[in-house]
Short mmCIF file of C-alpha atoms and ligand atoms in Angstrom, two decimals:
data_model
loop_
_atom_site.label_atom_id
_atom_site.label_comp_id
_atom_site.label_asym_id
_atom_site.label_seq_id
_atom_site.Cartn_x
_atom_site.Cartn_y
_atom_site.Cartn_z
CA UNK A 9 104.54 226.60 150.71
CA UNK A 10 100.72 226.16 151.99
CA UNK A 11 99.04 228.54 153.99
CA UNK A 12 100.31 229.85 156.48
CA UNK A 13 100.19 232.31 159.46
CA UNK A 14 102.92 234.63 160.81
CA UNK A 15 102.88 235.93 164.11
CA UNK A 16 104.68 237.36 166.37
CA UNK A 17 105.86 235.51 169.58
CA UNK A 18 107.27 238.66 171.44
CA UNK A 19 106.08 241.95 171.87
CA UNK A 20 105.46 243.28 168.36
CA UNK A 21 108.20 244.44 166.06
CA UNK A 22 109.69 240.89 166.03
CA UNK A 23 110.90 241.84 162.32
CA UNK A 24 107.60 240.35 160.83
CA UNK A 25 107.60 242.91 157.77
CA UNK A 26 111.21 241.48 156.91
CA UNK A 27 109.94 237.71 157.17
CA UNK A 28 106.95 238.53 155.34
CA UNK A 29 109.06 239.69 152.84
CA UNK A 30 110.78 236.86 152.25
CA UNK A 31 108.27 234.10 152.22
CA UNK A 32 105.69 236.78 149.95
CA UNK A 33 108.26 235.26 147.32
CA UNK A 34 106.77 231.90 147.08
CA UNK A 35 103.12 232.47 148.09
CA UNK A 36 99.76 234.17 146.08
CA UNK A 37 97.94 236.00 148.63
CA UNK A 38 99.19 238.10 151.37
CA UNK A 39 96.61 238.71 154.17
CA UNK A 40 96.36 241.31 157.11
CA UNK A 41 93.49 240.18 159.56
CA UNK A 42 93.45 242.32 162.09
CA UNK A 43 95.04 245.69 164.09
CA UNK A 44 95.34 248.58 162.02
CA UNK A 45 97.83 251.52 161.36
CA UNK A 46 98.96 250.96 165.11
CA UNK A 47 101.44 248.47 163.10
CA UNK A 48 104.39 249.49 161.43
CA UNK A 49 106.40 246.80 159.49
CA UNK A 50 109.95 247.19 157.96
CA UNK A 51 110.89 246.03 155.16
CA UNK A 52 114.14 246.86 153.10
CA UNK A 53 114.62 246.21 149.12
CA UNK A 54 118.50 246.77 148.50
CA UNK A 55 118.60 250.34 148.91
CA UNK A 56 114.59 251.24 149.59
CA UNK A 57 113.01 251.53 152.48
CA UNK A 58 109.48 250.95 153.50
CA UNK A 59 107.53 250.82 156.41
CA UNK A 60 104.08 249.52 155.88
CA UNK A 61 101.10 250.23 158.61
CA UNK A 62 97.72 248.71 157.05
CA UNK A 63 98.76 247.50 153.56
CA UNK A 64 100.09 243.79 153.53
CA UNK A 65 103.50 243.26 152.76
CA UNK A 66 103.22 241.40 149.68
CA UNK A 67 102.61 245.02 148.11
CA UNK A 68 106.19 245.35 147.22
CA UNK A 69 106.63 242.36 145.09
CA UNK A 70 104.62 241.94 141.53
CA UNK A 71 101.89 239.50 140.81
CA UNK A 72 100.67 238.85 144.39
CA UNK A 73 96.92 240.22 145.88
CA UNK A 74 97.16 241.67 148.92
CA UNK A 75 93.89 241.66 151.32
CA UNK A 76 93.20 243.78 154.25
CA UNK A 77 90.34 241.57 155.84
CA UNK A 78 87.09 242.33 157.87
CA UNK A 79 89.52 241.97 161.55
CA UNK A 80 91.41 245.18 160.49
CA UNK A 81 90.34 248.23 161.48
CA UNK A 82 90.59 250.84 158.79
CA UNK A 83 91.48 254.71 159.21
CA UNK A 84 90.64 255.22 155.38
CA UNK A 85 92.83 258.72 155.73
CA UNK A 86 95.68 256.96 156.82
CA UNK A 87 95.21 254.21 154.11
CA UNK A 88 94.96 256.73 151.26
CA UNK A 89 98.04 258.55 152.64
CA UNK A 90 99.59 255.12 152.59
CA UNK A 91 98.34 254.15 149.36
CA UNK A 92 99.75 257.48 147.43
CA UNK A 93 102.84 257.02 149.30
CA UNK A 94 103.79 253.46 147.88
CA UNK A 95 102.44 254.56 144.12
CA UNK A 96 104.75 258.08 144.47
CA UNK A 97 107.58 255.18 144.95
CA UNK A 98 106.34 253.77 142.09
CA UNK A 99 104.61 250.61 143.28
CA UNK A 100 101.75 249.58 141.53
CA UNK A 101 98.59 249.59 144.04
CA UNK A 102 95.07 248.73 141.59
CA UNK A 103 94.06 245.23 141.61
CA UNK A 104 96.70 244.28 143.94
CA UNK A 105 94.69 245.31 146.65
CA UNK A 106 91.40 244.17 148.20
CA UNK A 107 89.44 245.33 151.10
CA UNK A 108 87.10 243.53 153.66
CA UNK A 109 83.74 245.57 153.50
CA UNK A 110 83.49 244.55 156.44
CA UNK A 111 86.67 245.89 158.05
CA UNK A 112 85.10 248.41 160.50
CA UNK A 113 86.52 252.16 159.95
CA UNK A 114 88.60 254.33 162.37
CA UNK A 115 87.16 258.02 163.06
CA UNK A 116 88.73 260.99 164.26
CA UNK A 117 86.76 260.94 167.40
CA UNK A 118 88.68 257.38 168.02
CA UNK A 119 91.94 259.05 167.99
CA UNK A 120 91.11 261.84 170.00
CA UNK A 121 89.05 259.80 173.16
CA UNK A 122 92.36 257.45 172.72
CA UNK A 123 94.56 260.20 173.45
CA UNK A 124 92.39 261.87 175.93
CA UNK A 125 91.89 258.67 177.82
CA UNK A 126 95.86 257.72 177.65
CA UNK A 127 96.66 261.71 179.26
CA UNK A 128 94.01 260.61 182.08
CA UNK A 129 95.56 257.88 183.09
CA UNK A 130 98.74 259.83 183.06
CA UNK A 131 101.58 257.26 184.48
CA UNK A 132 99.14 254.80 184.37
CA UNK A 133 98.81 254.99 180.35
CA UNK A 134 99.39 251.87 178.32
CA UNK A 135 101.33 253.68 175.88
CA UNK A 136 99.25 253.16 172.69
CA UNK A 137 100.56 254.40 169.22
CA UNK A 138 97.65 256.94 169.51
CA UNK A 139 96.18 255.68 166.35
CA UNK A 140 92.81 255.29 167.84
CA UNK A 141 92.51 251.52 167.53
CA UNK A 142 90.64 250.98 171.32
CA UNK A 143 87.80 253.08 170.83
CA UNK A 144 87.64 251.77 167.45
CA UNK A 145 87.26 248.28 168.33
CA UNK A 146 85.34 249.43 171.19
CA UNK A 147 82.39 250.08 169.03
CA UNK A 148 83.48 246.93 166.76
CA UNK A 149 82.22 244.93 169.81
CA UNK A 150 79.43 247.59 171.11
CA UNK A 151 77.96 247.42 167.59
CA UNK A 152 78.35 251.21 167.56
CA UNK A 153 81.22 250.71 164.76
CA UNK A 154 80.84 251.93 161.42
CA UNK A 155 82.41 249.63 158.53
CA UNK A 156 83.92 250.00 154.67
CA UNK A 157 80.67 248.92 153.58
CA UNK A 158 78.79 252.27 155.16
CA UNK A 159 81.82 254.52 154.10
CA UNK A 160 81.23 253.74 150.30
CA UNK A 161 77.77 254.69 150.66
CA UNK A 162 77.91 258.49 150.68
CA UNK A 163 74.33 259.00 151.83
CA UNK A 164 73.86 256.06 154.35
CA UNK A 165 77.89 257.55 155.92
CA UNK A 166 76.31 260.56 156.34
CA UNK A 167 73.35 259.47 158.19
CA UNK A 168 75.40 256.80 160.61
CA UNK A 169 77.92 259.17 160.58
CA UNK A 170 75.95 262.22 162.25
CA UNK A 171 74.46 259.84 165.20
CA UNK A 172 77.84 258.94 166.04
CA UNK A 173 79.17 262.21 165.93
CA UNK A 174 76.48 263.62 168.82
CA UNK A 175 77.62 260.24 170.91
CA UNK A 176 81.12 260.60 170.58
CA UNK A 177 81.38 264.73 170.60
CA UNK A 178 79.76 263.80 174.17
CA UNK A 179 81.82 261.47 175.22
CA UNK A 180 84.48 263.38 174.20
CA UNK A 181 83.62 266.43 176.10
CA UNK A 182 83.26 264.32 179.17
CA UNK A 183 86.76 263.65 179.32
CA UNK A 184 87.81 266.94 178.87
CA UNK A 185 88.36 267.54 175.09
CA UNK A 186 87.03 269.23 172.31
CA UNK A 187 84.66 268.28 170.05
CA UNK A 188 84.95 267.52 165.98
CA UNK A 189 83.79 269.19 163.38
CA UNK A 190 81.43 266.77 161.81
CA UNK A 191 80.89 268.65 158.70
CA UNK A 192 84.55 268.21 157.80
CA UNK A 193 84.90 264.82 159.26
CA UNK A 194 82.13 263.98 156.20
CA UNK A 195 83.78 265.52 153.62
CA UNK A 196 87.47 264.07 154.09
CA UNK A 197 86.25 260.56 154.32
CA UNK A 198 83.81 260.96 151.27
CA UNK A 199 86.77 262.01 149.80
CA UNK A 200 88.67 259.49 150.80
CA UNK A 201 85.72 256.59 149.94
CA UNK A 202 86.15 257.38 146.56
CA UNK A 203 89.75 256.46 146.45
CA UNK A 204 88.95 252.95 148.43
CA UNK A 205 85.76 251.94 146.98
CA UNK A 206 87.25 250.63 143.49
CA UNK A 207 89.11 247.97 146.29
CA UNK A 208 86.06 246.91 148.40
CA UNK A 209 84.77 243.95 148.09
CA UNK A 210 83.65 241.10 150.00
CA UNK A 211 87.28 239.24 150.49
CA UNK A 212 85.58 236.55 152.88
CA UNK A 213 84.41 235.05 148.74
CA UNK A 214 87.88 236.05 147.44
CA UNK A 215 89.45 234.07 149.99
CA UNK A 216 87.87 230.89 149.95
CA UNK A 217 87.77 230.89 145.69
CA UNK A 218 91.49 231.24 145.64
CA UNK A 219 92.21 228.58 147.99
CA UNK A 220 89.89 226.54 146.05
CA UNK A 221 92.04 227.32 143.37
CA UNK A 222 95.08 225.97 145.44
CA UNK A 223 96.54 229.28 145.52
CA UNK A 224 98.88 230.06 149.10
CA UNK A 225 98.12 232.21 151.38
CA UNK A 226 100.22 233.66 154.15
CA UNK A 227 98.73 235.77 156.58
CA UNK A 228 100.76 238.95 158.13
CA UNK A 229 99.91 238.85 161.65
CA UNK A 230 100.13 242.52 163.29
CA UNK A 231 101.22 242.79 166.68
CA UNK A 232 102.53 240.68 168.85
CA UNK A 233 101.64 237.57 171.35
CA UNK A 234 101.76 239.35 174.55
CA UNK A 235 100.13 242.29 173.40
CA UNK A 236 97.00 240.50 172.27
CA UNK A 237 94.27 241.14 173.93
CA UNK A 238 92.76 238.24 175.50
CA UNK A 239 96.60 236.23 175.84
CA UNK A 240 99.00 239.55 176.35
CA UNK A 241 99.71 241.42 179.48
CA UNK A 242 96.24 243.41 180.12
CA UNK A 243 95.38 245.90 180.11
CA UNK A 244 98.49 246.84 178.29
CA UNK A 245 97.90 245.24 175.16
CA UNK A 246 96.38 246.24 172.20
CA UNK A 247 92.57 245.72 170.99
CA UNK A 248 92.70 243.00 168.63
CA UNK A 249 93.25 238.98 168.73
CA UNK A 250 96.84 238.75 167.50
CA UNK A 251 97.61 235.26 168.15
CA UNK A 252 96.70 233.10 165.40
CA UNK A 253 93.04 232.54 165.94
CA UNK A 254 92.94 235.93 165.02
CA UNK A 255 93.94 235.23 161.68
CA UNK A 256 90.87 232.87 161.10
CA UNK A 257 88.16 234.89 162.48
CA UNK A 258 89.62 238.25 161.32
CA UNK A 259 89.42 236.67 157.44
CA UNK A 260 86.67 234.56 157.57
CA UNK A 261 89.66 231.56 156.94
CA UNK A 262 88.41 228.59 158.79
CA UNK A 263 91.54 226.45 161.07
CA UNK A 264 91.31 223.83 158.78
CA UNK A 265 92.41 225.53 155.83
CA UNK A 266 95.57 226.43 158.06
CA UNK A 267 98.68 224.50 157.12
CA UNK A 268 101.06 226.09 159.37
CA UNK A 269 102.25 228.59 161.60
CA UNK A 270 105.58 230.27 161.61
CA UNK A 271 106.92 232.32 165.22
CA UNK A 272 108.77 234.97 165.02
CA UNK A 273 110.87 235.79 167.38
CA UNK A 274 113.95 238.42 168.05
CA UNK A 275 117.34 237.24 169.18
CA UNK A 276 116.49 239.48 172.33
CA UNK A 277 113.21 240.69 173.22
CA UNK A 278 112.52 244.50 172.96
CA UNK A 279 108.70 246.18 173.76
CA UNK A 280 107.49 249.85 172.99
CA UNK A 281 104.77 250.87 175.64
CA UNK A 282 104.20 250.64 179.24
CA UNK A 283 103.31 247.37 181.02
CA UNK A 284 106.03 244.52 182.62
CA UNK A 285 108.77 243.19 180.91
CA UNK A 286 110.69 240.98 182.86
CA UNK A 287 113.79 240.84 181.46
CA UNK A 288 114.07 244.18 180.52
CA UNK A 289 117.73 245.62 180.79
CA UNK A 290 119.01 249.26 180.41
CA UNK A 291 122.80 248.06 179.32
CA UNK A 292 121.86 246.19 176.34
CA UNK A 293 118.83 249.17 175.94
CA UNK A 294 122.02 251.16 175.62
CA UNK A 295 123.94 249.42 173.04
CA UNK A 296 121.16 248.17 170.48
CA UNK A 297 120.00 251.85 170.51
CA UNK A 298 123.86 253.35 170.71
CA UNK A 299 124.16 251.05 167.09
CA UNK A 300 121.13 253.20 166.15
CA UNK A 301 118.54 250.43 166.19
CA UNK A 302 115.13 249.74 168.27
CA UNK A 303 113.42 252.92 167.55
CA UNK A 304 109.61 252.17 166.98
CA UNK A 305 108.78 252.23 162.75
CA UNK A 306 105.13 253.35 164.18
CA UNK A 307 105.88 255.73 166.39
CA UNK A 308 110.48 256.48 166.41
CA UNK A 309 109.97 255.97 170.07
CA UNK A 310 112.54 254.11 171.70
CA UNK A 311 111.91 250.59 172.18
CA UNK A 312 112.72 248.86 176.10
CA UNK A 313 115.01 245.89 175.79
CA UNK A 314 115.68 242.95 177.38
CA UNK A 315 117.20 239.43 177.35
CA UNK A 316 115.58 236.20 175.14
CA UNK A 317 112.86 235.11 177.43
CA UNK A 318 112.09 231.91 176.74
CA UNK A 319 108.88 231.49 178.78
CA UNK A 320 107.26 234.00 177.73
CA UNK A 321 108.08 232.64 174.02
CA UNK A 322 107.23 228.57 175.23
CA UNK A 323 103.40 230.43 176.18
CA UNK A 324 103.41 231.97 172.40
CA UNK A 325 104.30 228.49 170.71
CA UNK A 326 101.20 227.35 172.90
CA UNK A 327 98.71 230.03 172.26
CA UNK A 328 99.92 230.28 168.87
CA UNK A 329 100.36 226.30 167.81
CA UNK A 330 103.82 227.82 167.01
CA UNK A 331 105.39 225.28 164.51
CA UNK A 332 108.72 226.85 162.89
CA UNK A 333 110.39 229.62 164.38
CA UNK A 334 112.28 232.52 162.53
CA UNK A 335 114.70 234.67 164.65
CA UNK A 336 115.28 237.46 163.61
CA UNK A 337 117.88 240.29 164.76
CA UNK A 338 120.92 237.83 165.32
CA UNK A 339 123.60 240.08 164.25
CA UNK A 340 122.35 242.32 167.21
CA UNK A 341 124.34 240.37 169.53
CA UNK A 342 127.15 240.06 167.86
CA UNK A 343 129.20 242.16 169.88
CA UNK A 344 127.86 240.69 172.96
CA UNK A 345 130.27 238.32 175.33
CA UNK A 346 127.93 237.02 177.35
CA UNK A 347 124.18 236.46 176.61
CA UNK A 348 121.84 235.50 179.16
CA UNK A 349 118.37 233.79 178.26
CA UNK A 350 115.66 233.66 180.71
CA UNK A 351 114.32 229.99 181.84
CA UNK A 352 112.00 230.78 184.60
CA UNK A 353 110.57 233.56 186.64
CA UNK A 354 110.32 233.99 190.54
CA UNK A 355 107.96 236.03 191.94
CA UNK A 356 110.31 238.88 193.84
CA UNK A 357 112.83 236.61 193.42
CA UNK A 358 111.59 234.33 195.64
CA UNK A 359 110.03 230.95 196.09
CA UNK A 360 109.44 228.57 193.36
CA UNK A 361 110.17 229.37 189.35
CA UNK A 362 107.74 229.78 187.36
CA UNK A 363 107.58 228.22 183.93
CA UNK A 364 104.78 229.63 182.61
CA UNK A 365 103.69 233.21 182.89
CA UNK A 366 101.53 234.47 185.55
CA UNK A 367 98.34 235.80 183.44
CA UNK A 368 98.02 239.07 185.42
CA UNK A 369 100.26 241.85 184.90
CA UNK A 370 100.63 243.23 188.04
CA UNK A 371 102.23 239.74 189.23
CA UNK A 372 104.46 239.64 186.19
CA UNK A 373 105.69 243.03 186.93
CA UNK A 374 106.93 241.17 189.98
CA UNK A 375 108.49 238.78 188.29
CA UNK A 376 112.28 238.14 188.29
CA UNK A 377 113.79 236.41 185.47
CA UNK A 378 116.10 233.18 186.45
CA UNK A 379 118.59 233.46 183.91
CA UNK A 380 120.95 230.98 182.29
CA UNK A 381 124.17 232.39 179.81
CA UNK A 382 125.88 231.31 176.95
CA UNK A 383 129.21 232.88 175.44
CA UNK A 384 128.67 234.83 172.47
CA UNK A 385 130.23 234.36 169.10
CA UNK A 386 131.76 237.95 168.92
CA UNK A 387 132.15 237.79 165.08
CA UNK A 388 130.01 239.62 162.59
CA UNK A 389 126.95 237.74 160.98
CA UNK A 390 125.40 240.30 158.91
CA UNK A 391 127.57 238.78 155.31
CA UNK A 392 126.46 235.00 156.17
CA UNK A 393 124.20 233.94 154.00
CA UNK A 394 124.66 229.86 154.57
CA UNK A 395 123.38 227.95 158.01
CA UNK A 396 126.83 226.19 158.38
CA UNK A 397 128.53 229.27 157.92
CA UNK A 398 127.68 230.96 161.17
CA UNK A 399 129.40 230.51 163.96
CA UNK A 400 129.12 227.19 166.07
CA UNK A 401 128.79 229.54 168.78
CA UNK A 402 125.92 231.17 166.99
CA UNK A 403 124.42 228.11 165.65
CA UNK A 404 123.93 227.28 168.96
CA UNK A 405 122.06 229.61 170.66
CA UNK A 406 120.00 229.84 167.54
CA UNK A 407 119.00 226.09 168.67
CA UNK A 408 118.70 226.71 171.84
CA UNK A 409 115.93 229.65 171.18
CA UNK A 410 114.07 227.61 168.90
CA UNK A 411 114.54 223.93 171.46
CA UNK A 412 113.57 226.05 174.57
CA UNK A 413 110.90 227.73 172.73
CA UNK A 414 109.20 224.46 171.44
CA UNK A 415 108.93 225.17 167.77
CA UNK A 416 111.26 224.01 164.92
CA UNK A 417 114.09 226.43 163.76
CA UNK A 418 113.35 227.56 160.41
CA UNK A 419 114.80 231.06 159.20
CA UNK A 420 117.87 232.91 160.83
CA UNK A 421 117.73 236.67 159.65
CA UNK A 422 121.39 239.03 160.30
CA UNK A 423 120.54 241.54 158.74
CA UNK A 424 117.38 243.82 157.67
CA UNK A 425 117.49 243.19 154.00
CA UNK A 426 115.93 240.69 152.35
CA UNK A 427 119.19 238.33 151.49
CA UNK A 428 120.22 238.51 154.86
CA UNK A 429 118.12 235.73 155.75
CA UNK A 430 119.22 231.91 156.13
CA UNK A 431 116.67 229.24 155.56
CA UNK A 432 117.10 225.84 157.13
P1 LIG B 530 107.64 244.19 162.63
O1 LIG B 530 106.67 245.17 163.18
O2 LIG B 530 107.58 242.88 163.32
O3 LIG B 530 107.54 244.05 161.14
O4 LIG B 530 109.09 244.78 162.95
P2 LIG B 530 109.57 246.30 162.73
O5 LIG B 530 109.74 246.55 161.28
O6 LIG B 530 108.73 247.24 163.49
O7 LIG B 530 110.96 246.27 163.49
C1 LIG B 530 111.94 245.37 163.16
C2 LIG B 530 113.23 246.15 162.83
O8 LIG B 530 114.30 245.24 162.73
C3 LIG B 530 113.16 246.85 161.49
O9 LIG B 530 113.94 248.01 161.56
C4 LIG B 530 113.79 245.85 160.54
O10 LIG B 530 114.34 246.45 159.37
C5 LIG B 530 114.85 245.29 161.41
N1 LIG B 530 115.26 243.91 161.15
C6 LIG B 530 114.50 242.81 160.90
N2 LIG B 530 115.28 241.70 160.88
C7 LIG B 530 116.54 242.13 161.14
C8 LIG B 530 117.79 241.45 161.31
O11 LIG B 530 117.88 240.23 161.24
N3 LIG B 530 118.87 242.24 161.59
C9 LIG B 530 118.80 243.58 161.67
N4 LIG B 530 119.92 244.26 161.90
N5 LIG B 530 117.65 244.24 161.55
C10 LIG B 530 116.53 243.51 161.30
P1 LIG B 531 103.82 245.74 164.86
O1 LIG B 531 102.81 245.09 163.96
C1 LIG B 531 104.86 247.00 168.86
C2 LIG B 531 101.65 248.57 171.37
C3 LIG B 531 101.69 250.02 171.75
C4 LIG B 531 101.05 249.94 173.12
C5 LIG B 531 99.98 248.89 172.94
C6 LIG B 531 98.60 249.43 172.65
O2 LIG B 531 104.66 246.75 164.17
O3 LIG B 531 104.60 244.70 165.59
P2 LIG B 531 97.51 250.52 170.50
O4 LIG B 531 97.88 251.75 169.72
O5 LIG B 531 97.50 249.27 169.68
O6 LIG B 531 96.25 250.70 171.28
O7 LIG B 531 98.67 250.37 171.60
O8 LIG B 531 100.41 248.09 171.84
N1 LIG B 531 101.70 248.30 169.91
C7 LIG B 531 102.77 247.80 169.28
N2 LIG B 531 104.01 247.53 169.75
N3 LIG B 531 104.55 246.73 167.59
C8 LIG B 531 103.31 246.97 167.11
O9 LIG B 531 102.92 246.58 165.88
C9 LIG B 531 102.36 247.57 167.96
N4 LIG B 531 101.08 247.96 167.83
C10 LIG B 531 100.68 248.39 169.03
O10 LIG B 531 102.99 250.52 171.79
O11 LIG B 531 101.99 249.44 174.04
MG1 LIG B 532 106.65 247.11 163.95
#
């Protein structure tokens, strides 16, 4: 394998933990370039568990360096909490782990104007994971931010630290909330500095030495297509670039180092948040979440689901320079008779279809999906372990997914675990 990038072509929570997982087998490096704790990916060991939010993937298996780059945004509280979680599990988290000094850090003032801003809009909220990753990008870009680089420096933290405070205790009082306790604010991430600083280092250096050294890098994009924020459906996105340019500038990875980069998609689509979702449907809502699945790893809120929607996924393999796809999620439909797969879009169901989808949300809300169907396979998938194995029926909407979307079918996953995944 040579570098590569992972993203999602969906909504977020394609399953990218679980195809990380996988491919961390063969590679060296395992890089998260931007979003922060807002993530949650899944990944299951035979009988373990673990969701990750900020630390890459590749944490789980020995011998491979995981990097959180400068594109992440950091809440160092959250990271330490994460941190002591995976070593209480007994995985091993020293030199395994590197961190951008760059990454900029998220405060407790970011969470709180998040929420405060979210209740203001009241049903006109985006539905964010309340981490506080806006406002903390917001001062990324307003060069307000503060970074891992300040936080290790005790006396230069508490200096940036107090300005910021006054500004944001402000701001927070203007939309109705209370203010933080700077004092304590100081000591818990002092504390928590000392924990991180032993990681920080400047991984733009690390980067490019190891792939001078031919090692492989894979990078764990966070997020999904339509919820990045220049490409997804704004303003109900997230903050950060989570297509794959993001991967470049939120590493300091140039293109051309880029080999490859793998889609994933769902067999269906599901998103967790507010904004349109055209093929959204409350029957197969029902089922996937009456078989207990589609409850957010971030958040346990229930995630909306809909049909395959194939041009929203076509626009991902553009953005994206999509060029393997992994589906994952098969064995979610195997119960289902009849599966529909969107092909176009009419605007109130009316006038021409669409092929590509209209950039502003309020006109996608308005967008009805033109469906075609294909009969399911009605068999279980989740013991298949070999492509030719699966059912022809199966097989073939698998191929469809992957011809509609315009990207090469490369990994089938039926089934959350980590041998529950076919490579083609
Ligand atoms: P991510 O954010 O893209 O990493 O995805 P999440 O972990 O948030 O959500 C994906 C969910 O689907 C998790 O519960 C995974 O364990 C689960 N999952 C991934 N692939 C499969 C699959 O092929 N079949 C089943 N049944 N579950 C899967
Ligand atoms: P992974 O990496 C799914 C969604 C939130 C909300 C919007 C903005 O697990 O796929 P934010 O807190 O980022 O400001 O919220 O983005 N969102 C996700 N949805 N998967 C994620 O990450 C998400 N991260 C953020 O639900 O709609
Ligand atoms: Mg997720």
């Amino acid at each position: 394998m040579s570098n590569t990038i992972l993203v999602g072509s969906q909504w977020g929570d394609e399953g990218k933990g679980k195809i990380i997982d996988v491919l961390t087998g063969k590679v060296d490096i395992v890089v998260r370039s931007q979003g922060g704790n807002n993530a949650g990916h899944t990944i299951v060991s035979g009988l373990e568990k673990y969701v990750l939010h900020l630390i890459p993937s590749g944490i789980l298996r020995k011998g491979k360096v995981c990097v959180i780059g400068n594109g992440v945004v950091i809440d160092p509280i959250a990271l330490v909490g994460e941190i002591e979680g995976l070593r209480k599990r007994g995985i091993k988290v020293n030199k395994n782990l590197l961190i951008s000094d760059c990454a900029h850090l998220v405060l407790p003032y970011h969470r709180a104007i998040d929420e405060r801003r979210e209740e203001l809009k009241g049903k006109n909220k985006i539905g964010t994971t309340k981490r506080g990753i806006g406002p903390a990008y917001g001062d990324k870009a307003a060069r307000t931010g503060l970074r891992m680089a300040d936080l290790i420096r005790p006396e230069v933290f508490a200096e940036k630290l107090k300005l910021r405070m006054k500004e944001n205790n402000a701001v927070l009082k203007g939309l109705g909330g209370k203010p933080i306790n700077g004092t304590k604010v100081l000591a818990d991430y002092v504390a928590a500095a000392k924990v991180l600083k032993p990681f920080v280092v400047n991984t733009v250096a690390y980067l490019h030495k190891a792939i001078e050294a031919k090692k492989e890098i894979l990078f764990e994009g966070a997020q999904g297509t339509f919820l990045d924020i220049d490409h997804g459906t704004y303003p109900f996105v997230t903050s950060s670039n989570t297509t794959s340019g993001g991967a470049c500038t939120g590493s300091g990875v140039a293109p051309n180092r880029i080999d490859t980069v793998l889609g994933v998609v769902k067999a269906y689509t599901t998103r967790v948040g507010e904004g349109p979702l055209p093929t959204e449907d409350d029957a197969l809502g029902e089922m996937l979440h009456g078989m207990g699945r589609e409850f957010g790893a971030t958040t346990g809120r229930a995630r909306r689901c809909g049909w395959f929607d194939a041009v929203a996924t076509r626009y991902a393999t553009m953005v994206n320079g999509v060029d393997r796809l992994a589906i994952t999620n098969l064995d979610g439909l195997d119960g289902v008779p009849e599966i529909k797969i969107c092909i176009g879009y009419k605007i109130d169901g009316k006038g021409a279809v669409l092929e590509t989808p209209p950039t502003d949300a309020g006109e996608l809300a308005r967008c009805r999906p033109v469906y075609t169907s294909m009969p399911g396979w009605l068999t279980p998938t989740d013991q298949i372990s070999k492509y030719k194995e699966l059912p022809a029926k199966a097989r073939r909407y698998a191929e469809t997914l992957a011809k509609m979307s315009g990207a090469k079918l490369a990994i089938v996953s039926v089934g959350p675990g980590r041998e529950q995944t076919i490579c083609l």
